[in-house]
Coordinates of C-alpha atoms and ligand atoms in Angstrom, one line a residue:
X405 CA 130.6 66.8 45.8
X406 CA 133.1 65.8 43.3
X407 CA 136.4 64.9 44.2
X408 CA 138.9 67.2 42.6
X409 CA 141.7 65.6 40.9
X410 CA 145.0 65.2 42.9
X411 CA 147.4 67.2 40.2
X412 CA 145.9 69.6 38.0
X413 CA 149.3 70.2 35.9
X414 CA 149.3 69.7 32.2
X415 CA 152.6 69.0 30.6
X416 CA 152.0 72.3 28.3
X417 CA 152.0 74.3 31.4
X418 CA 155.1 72.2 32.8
X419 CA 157.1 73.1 29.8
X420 CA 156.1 77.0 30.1
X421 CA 157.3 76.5 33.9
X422 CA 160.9 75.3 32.1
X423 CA 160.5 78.4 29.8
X424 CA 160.6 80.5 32.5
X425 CA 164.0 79.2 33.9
X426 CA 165.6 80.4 30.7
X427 CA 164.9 84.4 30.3
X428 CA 165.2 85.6 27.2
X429 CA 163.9 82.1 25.5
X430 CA 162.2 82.9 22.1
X431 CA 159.5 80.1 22.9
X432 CA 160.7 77.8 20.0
X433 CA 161.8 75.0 22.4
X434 CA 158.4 74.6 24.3
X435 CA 156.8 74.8 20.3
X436 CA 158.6 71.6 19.6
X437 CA 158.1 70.1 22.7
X438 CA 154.3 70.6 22.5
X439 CA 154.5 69.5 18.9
X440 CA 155.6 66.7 20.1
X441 CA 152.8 65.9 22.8
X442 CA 150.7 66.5 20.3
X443 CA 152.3 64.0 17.6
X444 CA 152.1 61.8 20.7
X445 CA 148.6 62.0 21.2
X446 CA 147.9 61.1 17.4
X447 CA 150.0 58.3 17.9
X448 CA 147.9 57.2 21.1
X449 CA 144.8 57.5 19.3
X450 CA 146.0 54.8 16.8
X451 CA 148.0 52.6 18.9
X452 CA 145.0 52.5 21.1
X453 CA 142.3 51.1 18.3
X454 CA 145.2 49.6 16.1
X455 CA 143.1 46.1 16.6
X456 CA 139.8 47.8 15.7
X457 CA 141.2 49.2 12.2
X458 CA 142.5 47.3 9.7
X459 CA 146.0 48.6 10.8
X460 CA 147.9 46.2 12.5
X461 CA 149.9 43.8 10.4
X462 CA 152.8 44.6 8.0
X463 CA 153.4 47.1 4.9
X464 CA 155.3 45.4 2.3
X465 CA 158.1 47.8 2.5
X466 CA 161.3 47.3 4.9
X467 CA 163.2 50.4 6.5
X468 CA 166.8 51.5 6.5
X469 CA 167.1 48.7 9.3
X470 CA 166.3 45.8 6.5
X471 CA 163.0 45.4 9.2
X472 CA 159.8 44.6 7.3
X473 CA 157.7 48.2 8.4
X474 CA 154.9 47.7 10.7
X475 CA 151.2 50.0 9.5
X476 CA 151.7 52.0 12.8
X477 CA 155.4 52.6 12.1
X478 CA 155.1 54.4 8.9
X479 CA 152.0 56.1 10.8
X480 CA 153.9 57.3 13.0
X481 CA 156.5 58.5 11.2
X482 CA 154.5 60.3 9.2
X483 CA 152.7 62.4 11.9
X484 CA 156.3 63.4 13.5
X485 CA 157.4 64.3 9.9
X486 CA 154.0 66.4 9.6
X487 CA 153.7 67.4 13.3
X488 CA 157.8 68.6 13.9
X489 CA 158.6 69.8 10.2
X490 CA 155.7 72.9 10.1
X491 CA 156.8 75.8 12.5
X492 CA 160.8 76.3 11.5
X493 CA 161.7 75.3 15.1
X494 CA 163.8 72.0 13.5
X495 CA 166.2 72.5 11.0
X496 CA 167.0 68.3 10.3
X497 CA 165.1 65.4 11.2
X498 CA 166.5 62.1 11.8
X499 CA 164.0 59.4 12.0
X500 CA 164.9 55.6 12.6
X501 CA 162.6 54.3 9.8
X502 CA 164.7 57.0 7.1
X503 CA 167.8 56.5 5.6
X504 CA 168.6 59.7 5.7
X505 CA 167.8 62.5 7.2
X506 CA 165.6 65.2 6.1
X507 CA 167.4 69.0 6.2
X508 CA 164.9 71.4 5.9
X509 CA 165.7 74.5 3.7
X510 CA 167.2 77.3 4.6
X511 CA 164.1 79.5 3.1
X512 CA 161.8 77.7 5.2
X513 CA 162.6 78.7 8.5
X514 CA 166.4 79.1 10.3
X515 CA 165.6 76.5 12.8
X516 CA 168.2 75.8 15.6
X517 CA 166.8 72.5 16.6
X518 CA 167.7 68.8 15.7
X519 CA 165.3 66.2 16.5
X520 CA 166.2 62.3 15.9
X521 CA 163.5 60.1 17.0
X522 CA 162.4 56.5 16.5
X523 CA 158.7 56.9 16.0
X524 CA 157.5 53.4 17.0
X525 CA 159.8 51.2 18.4
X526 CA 159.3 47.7 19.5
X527 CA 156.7 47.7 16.6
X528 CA 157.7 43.9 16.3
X529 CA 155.0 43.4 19.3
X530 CA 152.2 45.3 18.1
X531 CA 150.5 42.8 17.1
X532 CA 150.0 40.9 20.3
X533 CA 149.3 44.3 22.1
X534 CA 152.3 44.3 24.0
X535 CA 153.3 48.3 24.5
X536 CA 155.2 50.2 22.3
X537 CA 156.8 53.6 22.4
X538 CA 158.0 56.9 21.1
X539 CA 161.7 57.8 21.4
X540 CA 163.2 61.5 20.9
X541 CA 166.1 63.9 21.3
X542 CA 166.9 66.9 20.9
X543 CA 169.9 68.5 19.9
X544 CA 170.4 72.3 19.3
X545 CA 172.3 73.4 16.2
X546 CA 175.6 75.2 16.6
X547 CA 176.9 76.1 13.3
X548 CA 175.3 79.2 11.6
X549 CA 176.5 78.4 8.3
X550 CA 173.0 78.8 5.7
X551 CA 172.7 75.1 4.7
X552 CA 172.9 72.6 7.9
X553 CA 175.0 69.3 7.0
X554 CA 175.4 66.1 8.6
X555 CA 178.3 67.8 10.7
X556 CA 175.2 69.1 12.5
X557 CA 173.6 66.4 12.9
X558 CA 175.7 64.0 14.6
X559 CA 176.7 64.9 17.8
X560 CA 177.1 63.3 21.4
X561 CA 174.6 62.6 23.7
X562 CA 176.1 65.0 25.9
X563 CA 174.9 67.8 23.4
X564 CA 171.6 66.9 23.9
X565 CA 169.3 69.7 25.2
X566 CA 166.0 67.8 25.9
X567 CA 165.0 63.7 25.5
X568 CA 162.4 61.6 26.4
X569 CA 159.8 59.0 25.8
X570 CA 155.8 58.4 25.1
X571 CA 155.1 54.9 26.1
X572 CA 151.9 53.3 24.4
X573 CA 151.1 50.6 27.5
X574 CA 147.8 50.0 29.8
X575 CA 148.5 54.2 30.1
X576 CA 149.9 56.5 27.8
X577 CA 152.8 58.3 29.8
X578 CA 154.7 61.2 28.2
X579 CA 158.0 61.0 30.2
X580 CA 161.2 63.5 29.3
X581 CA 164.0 66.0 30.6
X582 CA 165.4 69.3 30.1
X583 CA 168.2 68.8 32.5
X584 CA 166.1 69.8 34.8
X585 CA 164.9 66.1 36.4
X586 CA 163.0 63.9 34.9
X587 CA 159.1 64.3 34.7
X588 CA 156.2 61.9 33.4
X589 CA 152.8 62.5 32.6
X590 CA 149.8 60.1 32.2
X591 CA 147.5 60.7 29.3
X592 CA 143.8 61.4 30.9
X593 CA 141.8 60.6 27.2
X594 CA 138.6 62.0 28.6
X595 CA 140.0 65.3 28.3
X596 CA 142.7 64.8 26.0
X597 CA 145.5 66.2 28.2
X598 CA 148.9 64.5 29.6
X599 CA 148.4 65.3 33.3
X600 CA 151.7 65.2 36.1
X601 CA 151.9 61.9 37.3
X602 CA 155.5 61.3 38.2
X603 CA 157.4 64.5 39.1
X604 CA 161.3 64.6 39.4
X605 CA 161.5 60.8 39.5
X606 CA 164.7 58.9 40.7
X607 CA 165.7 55.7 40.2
X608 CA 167.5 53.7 42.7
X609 CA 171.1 53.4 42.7
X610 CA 170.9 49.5 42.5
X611 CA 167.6 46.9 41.7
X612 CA 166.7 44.0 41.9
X613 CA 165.9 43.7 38.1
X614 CA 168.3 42.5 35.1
X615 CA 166.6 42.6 31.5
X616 CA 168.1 40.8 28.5
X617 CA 167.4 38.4 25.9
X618 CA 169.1 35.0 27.0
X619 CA 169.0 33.0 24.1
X620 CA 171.9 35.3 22.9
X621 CA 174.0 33.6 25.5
X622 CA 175.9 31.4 23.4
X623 CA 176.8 34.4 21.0
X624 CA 178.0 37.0 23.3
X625 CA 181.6 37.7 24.0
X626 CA 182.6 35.4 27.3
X627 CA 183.1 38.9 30.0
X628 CA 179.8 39.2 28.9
X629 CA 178.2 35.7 29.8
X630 CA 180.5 35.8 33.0
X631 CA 179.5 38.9 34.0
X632 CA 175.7 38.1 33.6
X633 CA 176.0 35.1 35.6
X634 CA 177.7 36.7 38.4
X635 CA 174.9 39.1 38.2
X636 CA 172.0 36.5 38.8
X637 CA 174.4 34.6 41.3
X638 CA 173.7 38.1 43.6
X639 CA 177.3 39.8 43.1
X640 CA 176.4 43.0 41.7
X641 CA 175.7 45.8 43.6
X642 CA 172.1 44.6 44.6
X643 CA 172.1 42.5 48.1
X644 CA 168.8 40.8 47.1
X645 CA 167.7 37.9 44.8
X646 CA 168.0 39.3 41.1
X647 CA 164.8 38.8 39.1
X648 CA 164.7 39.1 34.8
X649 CA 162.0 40.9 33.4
X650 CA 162.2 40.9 29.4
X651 CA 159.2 42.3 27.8
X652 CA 161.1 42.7 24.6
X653 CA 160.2 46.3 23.9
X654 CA 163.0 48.5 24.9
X655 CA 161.1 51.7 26.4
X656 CA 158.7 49.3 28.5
X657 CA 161.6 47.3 30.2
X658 CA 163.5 50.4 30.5
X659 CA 160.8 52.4 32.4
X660 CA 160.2 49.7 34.6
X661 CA 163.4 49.2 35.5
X662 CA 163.7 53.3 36.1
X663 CA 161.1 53.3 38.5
X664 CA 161.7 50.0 40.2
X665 CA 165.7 49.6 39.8
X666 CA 167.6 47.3 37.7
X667 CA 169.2 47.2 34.4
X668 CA 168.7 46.6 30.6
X669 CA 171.1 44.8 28.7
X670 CA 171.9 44.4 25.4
X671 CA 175.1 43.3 24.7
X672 CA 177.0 42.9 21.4
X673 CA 176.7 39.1 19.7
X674 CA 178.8 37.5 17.2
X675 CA 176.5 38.7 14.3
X676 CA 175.8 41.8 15.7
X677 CA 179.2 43.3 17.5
X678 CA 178.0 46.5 17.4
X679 CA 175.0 45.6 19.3
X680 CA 171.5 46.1 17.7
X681 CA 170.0 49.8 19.5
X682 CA 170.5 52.4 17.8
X683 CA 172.7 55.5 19.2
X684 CA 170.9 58.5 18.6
X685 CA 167.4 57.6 18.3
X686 CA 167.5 55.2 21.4
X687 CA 170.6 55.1 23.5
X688 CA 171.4 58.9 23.4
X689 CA 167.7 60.1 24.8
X690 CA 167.7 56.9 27.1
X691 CA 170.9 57.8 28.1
X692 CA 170.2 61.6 28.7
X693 CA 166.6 60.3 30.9
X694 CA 168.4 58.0 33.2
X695 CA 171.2 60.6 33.5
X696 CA 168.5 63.2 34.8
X697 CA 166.9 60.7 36.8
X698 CA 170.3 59.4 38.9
X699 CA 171.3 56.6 36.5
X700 CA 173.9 55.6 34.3
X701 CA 174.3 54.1 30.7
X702 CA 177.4 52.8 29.4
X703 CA 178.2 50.5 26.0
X704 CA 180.4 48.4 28.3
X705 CA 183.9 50.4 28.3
X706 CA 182.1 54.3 28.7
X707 CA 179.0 56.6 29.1
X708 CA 176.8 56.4 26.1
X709 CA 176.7 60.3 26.3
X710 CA 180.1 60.5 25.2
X711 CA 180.1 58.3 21.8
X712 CA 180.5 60.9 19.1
X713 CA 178.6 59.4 16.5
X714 CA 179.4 58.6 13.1
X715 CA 176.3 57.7 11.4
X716 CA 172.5 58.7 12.2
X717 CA 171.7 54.9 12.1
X718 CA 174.9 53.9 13.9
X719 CA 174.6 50.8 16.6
X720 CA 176.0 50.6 20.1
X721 CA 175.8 47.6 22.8
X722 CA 173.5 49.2 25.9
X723 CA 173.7 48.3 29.7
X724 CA 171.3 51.3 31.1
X725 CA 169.8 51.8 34.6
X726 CA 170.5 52.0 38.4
X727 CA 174.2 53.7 38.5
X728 CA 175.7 51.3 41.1
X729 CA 174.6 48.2 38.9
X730 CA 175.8 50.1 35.1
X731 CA 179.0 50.9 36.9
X732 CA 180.0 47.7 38.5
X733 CA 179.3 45.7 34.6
X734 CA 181.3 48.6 33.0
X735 CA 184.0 47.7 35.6
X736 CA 183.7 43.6 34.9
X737 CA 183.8 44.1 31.3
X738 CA 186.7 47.0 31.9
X739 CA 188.8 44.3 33.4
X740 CA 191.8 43.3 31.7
X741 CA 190.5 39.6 30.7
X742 CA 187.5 41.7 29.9
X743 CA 188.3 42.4 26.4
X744 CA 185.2 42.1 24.3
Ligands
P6P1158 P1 165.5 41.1 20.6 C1 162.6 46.0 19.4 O1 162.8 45.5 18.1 C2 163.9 46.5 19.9 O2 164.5 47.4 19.1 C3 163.8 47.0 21.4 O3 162.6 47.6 21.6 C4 163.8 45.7 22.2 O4 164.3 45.9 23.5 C5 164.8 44.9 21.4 O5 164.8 45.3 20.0 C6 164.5 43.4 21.4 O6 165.5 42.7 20.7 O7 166.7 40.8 19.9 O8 165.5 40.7 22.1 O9 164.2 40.7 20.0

């Protein structure tokens, strides 16, 4: 007799079960979302046989970020562009390999939804198969003048109405929130659906893991070095031994860390004192994840969700993970010889 699987939920069925908490919904939410899984499964396909095709390596071009663009990066910013763009749900796209944003016409469709999303980030590793990942959020559009502008594009992260993640690793997991908890869903290729793997999960309130790149050291502000080495010495909020994990690709160290406690660093360095993530198409939806899920995420002086930005491609410092542990470094870099 063949076993029958444990969870039988799709996530297209998940989001029509978030539907139905809103009455009156007009369905255009659960469109994007399931354009998205669908972009995401694309994506997959690629990432998956990227060393059987002659599509690893480089382009020649560079992106907005001066970053020379990866094959799979401008892949996958293609499929969002083609997958998001085609059912007048979205009304501007921000993408982190675009300059600018793309604001759909007015005659094609009065979408009320924003979506900003770095298509493939930690591209840098794709080439030595380390995993790589999908970042979006979603914003919804509040003016109802005819032509949306940049004033509706940039807004906090506390305006965001859905956010998540597809990380391309040993499994393809589809992980995101409505503001209602945080949900993930492993990619069963056989039958081409992202299956419930990881309902309303929670990360701890403090861990046991720190992730940062530690030959910046010598180039971060002193609070920061301080408070990093009172953080391995075992005076954060964490009674146990500290242990770094760095994979070097944000989503991979920062879904670790939700599911096993710890946090992600990345502080601001003396060539870049803004930091180097980006706000809306990385911090923001991180921020809104770990939010839903019982964490925190601060820049080092305040939660990420409430940086109005200025610019789509604007940079912010990160610390992002177990509550305790973010609010004890915003406290130690907080303190009055703590000025960065
Ligand atoms: P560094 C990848 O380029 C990325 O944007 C994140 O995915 C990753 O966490 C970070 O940069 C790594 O940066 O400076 O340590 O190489």
């Amino acid at each position: 007799m063949t076993q029958l699987p444990g969870n039988l939920q799709t996530i297209e069925s998940h989001f029509l079960d978030l539907q139905s908490l809103h009455p009156g919904a007009s369905g255009d939410f659960t469109g994007l979302l399931n354009d998205i899984t669908f972009a995401a499964k694309i994506i997959s396909r690629e990432v998956t046989k990227a060393g059987l095709v002659d599509i690893l390596g480089a382009t020649e071009e560079e992106n907005i970020q001066g970053e020379v663009v990866q094959k799979l990066d401008d892949y996958a910013n293609r499929i969002f562009l083609k997958c998001l763009g085609k059912r007048g749900q979205v009304c501007i796209m921000g993408s982190e390999e675009m300059a600018d944003p793309i604001f759909v016409p007015a005659n094609q469709g009065s979408g009320s939804y924003i979506v900003v999303f770095d298509p493939l980030d930690g591209s840098s590793n794709i080439d030595a198969n380390v995993s790589v990942s999908t970042i979006f959020g979603i914003w919804r559009r509040h003016s109802r003048r005819q032509h949306v502008c940049t004033e509706d594009l940039l807004q906090p992260g506390s305006e965001l109405v859905g956010a998540g993640y597809i990380v391309y690793g040993s499994s393809t997991m589809f992980v995101y929130t409505a503001g209602h908890g945080v949900h993930g869903f492993t990619l069963d290729p056989s039958i081409g659906e992202f299956l419930l793997s990881h309902e309303n999960i929670a990360t701890p309130f403090q861990g046991g893991l720190y992730s940062c790149n530690e030959a910046y050291e010598p180039f971060w502000p002193g609070p920061v070095t301080e408070m990093v080495h009172e953080l391995k010495r075992g005076r954060g909020p964490y009674r146990g031994r500290m242990t770094s994990r760095y994979i070097g690709s944000l989503v991979a160290d920062f879904h670790r860390n939700l599911l096993y406690g710890g946090v992600y660093l990345y502080p601001p360095t003396s060539d870049k004192p803004e930091g180097k993530l980006r706000l809306m198409c990385e911090a923001a939806p991180l921020a809104m994840v770990v939010e839903n899920a019982g964490g925190y995420a601060s820049d080092g002086r305040r939660s990420i969700m409430d940086i109005a930005p200025t610019d789509l491609h604007q940079r912010v410092p990160l610390y992002i993970g177990s509550r305790e542990d973010v609010l004890w470094i915003e406290k130690k870099l907080s303190e009055p010889d703590g000025s960065l």
